PDB file of C-alpha atoms in Angstrom:
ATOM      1  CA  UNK A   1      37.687 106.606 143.980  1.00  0.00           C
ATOM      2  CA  UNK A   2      38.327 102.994 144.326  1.00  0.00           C
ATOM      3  CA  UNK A   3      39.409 101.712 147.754  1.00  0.00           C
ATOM      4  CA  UNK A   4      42.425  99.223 147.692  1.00  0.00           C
ATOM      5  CA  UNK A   5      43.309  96.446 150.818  1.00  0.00           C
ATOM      6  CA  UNK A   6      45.580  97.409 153.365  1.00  0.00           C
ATOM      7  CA  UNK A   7      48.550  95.220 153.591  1.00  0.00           C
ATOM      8  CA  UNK A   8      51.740  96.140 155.972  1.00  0.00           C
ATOM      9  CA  UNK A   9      54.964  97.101 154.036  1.00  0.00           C
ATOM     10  CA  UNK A  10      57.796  94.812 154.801  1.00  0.00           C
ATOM     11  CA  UNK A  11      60.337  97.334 155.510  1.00  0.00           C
ATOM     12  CA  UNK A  12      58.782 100.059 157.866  1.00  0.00           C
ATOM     13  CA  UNK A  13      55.703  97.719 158.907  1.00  0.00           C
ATOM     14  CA  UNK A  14      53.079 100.894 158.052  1.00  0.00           C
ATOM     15  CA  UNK A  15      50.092  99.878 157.294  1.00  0.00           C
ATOM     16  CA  UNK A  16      49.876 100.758 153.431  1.00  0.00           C
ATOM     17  CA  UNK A  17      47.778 100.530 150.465  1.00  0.00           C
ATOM     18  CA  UNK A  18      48.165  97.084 148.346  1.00  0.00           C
ATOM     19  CA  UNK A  19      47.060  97.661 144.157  1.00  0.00           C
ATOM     20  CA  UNK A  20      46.109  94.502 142.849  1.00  0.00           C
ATOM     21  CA  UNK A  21      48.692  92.787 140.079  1.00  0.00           C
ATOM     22  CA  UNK A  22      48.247  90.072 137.962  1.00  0.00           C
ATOM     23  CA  UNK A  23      49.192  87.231 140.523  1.00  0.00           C
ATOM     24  CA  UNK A  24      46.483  85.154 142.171  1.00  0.00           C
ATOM     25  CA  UNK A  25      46.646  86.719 145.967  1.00  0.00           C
ATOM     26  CA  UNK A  26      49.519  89.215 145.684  1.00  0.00           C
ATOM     27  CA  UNK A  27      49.180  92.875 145.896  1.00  0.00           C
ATOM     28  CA  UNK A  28      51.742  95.458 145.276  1.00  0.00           C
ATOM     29  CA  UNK A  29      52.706  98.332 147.598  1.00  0.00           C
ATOM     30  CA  UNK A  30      51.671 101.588 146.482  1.00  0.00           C
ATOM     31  CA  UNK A  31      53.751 105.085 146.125  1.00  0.00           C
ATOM     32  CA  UNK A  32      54.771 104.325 150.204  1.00  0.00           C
ATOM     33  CA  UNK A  33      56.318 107.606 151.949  1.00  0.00           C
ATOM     34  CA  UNK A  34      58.670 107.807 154.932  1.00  0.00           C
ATOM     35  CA  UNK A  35      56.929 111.008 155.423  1.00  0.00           C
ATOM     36  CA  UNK A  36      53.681 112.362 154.242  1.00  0.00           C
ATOM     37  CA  UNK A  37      55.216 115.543 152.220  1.00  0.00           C
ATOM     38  CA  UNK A  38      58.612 114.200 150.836  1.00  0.00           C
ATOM     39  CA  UNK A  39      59.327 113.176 147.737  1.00  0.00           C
ATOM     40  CA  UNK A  40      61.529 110.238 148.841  1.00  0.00           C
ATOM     41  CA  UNK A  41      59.575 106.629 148.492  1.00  0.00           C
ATOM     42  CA  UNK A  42      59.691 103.813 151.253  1.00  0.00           C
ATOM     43  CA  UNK A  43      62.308 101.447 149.876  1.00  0.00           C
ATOM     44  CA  UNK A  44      59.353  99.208 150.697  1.00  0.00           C
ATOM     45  CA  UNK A  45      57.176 100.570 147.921  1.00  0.00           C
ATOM     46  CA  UNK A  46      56.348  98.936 144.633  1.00  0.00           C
ATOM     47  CA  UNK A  47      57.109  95.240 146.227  1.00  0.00           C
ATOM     48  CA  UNK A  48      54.521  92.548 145.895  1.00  0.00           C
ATOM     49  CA  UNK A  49      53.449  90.873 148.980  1.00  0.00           C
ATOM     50  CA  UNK A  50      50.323  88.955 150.279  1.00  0.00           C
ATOM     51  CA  UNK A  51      47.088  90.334 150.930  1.00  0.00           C
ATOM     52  CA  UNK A  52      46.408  89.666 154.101  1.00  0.00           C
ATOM     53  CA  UNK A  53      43.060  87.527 153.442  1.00  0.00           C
ATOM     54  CA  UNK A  54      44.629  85.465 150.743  1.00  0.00           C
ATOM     55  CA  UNK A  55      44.204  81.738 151.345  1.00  0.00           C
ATOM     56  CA  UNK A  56      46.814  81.449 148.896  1.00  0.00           C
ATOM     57  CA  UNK A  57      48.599  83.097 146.353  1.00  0.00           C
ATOM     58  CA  UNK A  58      50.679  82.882 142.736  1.00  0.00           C
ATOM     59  CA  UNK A  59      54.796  82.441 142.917  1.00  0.00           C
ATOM     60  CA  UNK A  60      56.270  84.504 140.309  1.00  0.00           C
ATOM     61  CA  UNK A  61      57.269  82.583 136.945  1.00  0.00           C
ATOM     62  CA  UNK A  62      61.125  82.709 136.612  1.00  0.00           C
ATOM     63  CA  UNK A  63      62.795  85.010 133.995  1.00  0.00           C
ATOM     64  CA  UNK A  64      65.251  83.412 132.155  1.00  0.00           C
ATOM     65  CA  UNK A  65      64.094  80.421 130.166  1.00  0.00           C
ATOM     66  CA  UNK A  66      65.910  76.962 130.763  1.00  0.00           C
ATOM     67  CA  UNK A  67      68.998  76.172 128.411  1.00  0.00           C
ATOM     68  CA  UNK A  68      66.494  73.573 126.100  1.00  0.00           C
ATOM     69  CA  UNK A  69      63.493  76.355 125.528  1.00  0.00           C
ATOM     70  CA  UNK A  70      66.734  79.012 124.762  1.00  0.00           C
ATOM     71  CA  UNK A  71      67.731  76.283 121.590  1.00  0.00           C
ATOM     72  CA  UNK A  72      64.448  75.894 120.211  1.00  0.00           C
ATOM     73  CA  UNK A  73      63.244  78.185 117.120  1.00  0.00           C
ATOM     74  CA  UNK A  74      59.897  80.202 117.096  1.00  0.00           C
ATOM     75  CA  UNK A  75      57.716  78.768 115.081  1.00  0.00           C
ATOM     76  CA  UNK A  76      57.182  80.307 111.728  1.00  0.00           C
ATOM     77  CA  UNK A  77      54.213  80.151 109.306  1.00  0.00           C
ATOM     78  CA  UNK A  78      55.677  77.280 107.049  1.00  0.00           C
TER      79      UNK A  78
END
C-alpha cells in the first residue's frame, strides 16, 4: 500500500495525508474526517496545498482564457 506525505489541512490543522497531483510541489488533501467513523468530510479535504518539503511549487493556470485566445479559431486541417 503506497505511503503518501503528511501535510496539515488548512482548516482543522490535523495532520493528514497529501496524494500527489499534477502540480510541481502541491499535494492534495485526502478523504479528511472530522471524526474517524462519520461520513461527513473535513471541509478541508480535497484542497491542494504544499508539501511540506517543497522548495517550491506550481501556481495553478487560470481558467478562463483571455478575450484575444476566446476570438481566435482552432485550427483545422486545411
Amino acid at each position: 500500500m503506497a505511503r503518501y506525505p503528511r501535510v496539515l489541512c488548512p482548516v482543522c490543522n490535523d495532520e493528514v495525508a497529501g496524494v500527489p497531483t499534477r502540480r510541481t510541489g502541491m499535494v492534495s488533501i485526502h478523504d479528511h474526517k472530522r471524526e474517524p467513523r462519520a461520513l461527513v468530510l473535513c471541509p478541508g479535504s480535497m484542497t491542494h496545498v504544499p508539501k511540506t518539503d517543497a522548495l517550491a511549487w506550481q501556481d495553478q493556470l487560470p481558467e478562463d482564457l483571455p478575450d484575444a485566445m476566446a476570438a481566435v479559431e482552432a485550427p483545422t486541417l486545411f
